[in-house]
XYZ file of C-alpha atoms in Angstrom:
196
model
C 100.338 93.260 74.714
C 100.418 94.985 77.968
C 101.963 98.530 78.115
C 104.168 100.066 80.661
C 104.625 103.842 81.585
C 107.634 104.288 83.873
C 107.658 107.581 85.604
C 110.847 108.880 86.636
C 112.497 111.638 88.018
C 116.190 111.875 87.627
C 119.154 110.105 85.658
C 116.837 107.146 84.548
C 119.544 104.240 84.913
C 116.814 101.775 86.625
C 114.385 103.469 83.573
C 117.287 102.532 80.697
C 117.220 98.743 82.205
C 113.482 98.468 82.359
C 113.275 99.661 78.754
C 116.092 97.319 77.567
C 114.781 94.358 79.306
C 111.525 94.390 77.360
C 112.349 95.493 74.230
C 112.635 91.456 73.671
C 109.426 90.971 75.201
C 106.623 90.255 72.755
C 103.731 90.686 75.513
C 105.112 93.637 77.307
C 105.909 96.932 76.071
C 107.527 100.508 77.522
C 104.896 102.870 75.523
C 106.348 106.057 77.476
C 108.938 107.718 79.858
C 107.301 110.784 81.987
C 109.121 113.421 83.856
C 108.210 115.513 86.796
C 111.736 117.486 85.373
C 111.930 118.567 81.947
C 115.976 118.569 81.844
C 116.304 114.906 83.726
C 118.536 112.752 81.472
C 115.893 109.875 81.922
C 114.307 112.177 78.903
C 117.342 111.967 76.873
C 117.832 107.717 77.553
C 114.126 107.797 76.502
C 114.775 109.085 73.351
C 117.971 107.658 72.729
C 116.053 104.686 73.310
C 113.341 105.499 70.586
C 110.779 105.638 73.503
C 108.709 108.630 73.424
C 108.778 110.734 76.708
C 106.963 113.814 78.036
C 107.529 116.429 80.960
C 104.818 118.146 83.252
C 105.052 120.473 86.781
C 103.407 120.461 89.756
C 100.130 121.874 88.282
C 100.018 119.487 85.566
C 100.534 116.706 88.101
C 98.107 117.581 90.289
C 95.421 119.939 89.422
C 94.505 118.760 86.177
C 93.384 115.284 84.652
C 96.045 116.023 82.154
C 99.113 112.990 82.879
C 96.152 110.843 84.021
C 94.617 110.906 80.497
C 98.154 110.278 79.199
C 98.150 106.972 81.291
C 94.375 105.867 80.435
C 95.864 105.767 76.910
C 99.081 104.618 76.920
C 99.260 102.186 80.008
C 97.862 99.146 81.847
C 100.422 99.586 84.447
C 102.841 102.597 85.398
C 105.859 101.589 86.574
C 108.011 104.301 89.463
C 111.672 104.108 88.431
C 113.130 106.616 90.721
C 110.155 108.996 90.585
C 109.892 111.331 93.675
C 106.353 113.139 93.864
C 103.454 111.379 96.076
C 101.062 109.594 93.093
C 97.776 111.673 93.414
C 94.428 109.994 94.138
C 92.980 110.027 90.761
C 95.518 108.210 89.368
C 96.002 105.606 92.068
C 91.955 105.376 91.841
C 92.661 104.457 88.434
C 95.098 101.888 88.357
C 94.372 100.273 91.260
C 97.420 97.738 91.960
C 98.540 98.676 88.734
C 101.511 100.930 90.142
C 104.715 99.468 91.075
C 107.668 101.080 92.509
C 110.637 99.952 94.279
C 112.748 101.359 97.140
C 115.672 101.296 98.296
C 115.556 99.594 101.580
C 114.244 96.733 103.469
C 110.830 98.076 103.962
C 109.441 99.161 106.194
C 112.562 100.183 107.275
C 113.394 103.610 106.259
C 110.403 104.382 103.942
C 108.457 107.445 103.371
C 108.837 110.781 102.707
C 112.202 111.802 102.191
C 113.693 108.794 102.824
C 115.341 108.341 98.919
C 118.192 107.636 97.205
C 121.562 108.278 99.566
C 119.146 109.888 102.048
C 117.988 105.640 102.335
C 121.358 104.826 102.389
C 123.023 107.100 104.682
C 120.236 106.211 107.560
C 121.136 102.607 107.283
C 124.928 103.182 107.080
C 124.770 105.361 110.486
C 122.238 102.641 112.654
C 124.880 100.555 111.671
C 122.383 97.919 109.767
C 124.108 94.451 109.102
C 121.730 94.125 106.038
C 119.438 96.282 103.619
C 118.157 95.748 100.015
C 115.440 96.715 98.181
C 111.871 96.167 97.945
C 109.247 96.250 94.746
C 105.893 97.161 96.125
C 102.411 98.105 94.671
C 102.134 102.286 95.334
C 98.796 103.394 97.659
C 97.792 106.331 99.102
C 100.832 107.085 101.465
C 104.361 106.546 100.688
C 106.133 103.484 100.846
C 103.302 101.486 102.590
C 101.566 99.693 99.471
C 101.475 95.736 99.555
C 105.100 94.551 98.980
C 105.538 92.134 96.030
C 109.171 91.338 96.255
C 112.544 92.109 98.536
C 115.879 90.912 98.192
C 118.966 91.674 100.674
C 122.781 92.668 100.861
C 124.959 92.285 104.001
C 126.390 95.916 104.842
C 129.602 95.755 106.783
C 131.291 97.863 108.834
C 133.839 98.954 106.745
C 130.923 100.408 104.001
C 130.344 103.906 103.375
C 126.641 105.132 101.464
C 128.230 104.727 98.654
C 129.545 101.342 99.186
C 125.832 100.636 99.932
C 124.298 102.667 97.297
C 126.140 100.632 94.756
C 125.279 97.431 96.707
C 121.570 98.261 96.624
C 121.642 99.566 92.674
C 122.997 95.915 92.026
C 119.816 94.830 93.146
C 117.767 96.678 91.457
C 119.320 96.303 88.279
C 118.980 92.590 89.144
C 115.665 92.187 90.082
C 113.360 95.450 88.903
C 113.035 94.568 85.134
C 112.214 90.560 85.949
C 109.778 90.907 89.222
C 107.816 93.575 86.980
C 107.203 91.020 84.122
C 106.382 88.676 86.591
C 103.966 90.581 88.536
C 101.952 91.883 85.143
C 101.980 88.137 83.713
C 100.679 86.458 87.142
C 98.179 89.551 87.129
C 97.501 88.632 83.454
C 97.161 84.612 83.996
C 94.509 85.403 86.994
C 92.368 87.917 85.153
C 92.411 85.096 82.285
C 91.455 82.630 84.726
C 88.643 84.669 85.836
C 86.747 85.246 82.070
């Protein structure tokens, strides 16, 4: 069984599907839900959810080994679902193309930092972009530039607002998120076999 940790910052929507999605799985499992926010509602779907959860700050995230040791014992791979904070070193050193995230634009269009959420969507709306989508990449050093895995598009037309978009782009997500992640950790998991 390989075990997910999805770190997440806000409402937890994209977190909800992920956990949904593999509650039927019987070789993938959501072991935990962290938040950077200790009132985000992603806590309360976690729980509602019967997935247990855990909030740290700044400190925490950064100047101790503490969330780090969390992930060394409850995941093979972490999974970003809407999880704003740059991953640190040690825990990228750890799970080396083991972190996946997606965004929501047509990277590398409109990617790094501060480019989230209606912030993404507002950019594309005013360069008056005839297309944008999302894009489920492996998380490195530097936002938004780790080796894309997987991008799907929408047409944006004129008459759209960032709203219009946002829900466009959630679509995919909700679409696409749950499934390429399986994917990913079972082709990972089929060429590790192949190598022992």
């Amino acid at each position: 069984m390989k075990r997910i940790v999805i770190l997440a910052s806000g409402s937890g929507t994209n977190a909800e599907n992920i956990i949904k999605y593999f509650q039927k799985s019987n070789v993938i499992a959501i072991t935990q839900v962290l938040s950077n926010k200790k009132d985000a509602k992603v806590l309360e779907r976690a729980k509602r959810l019967n997935v247990s959860s855990y909030s740290f700050d700044r400190d925490t995230f950064y100047k101790s080994d503490k969330v780090l040791n969390i992930l060394k014992t409850e995941a093979d791979y972490i999974v970003l679902a809407g999880f704003l904070w740059k991953i640190p070193e040690n825990i990228i050193e750890a799970f080396g193309n083991k972190i996946i995230n997606i965004h929501p634009a047509l990277l590398p269009k409109y990617g790094g930092k501060g480019m989230y959420g209606d912030n993404v969507h507002k950019s594309v709306v005013v360069n008056k972009e005839d297309e944008t989508g999302i894009t489920i990449h492996f998380v490195n050093e530097n936002y938004d530039e780790g080796a894309i895995i997987f991008q799907a598009k929408v047409a944006v037309t004129s008459n759209d607002n960032f709203t219009d978009v946002a829900k466009k782009v959630h679509q995919l997500e909700y679409e696409h998120f749950p499934r390429v992640i399986e994917e990913t950790i079972l082709k990972h998991k089929s060429n590790q076999d192949n190598v022992t």
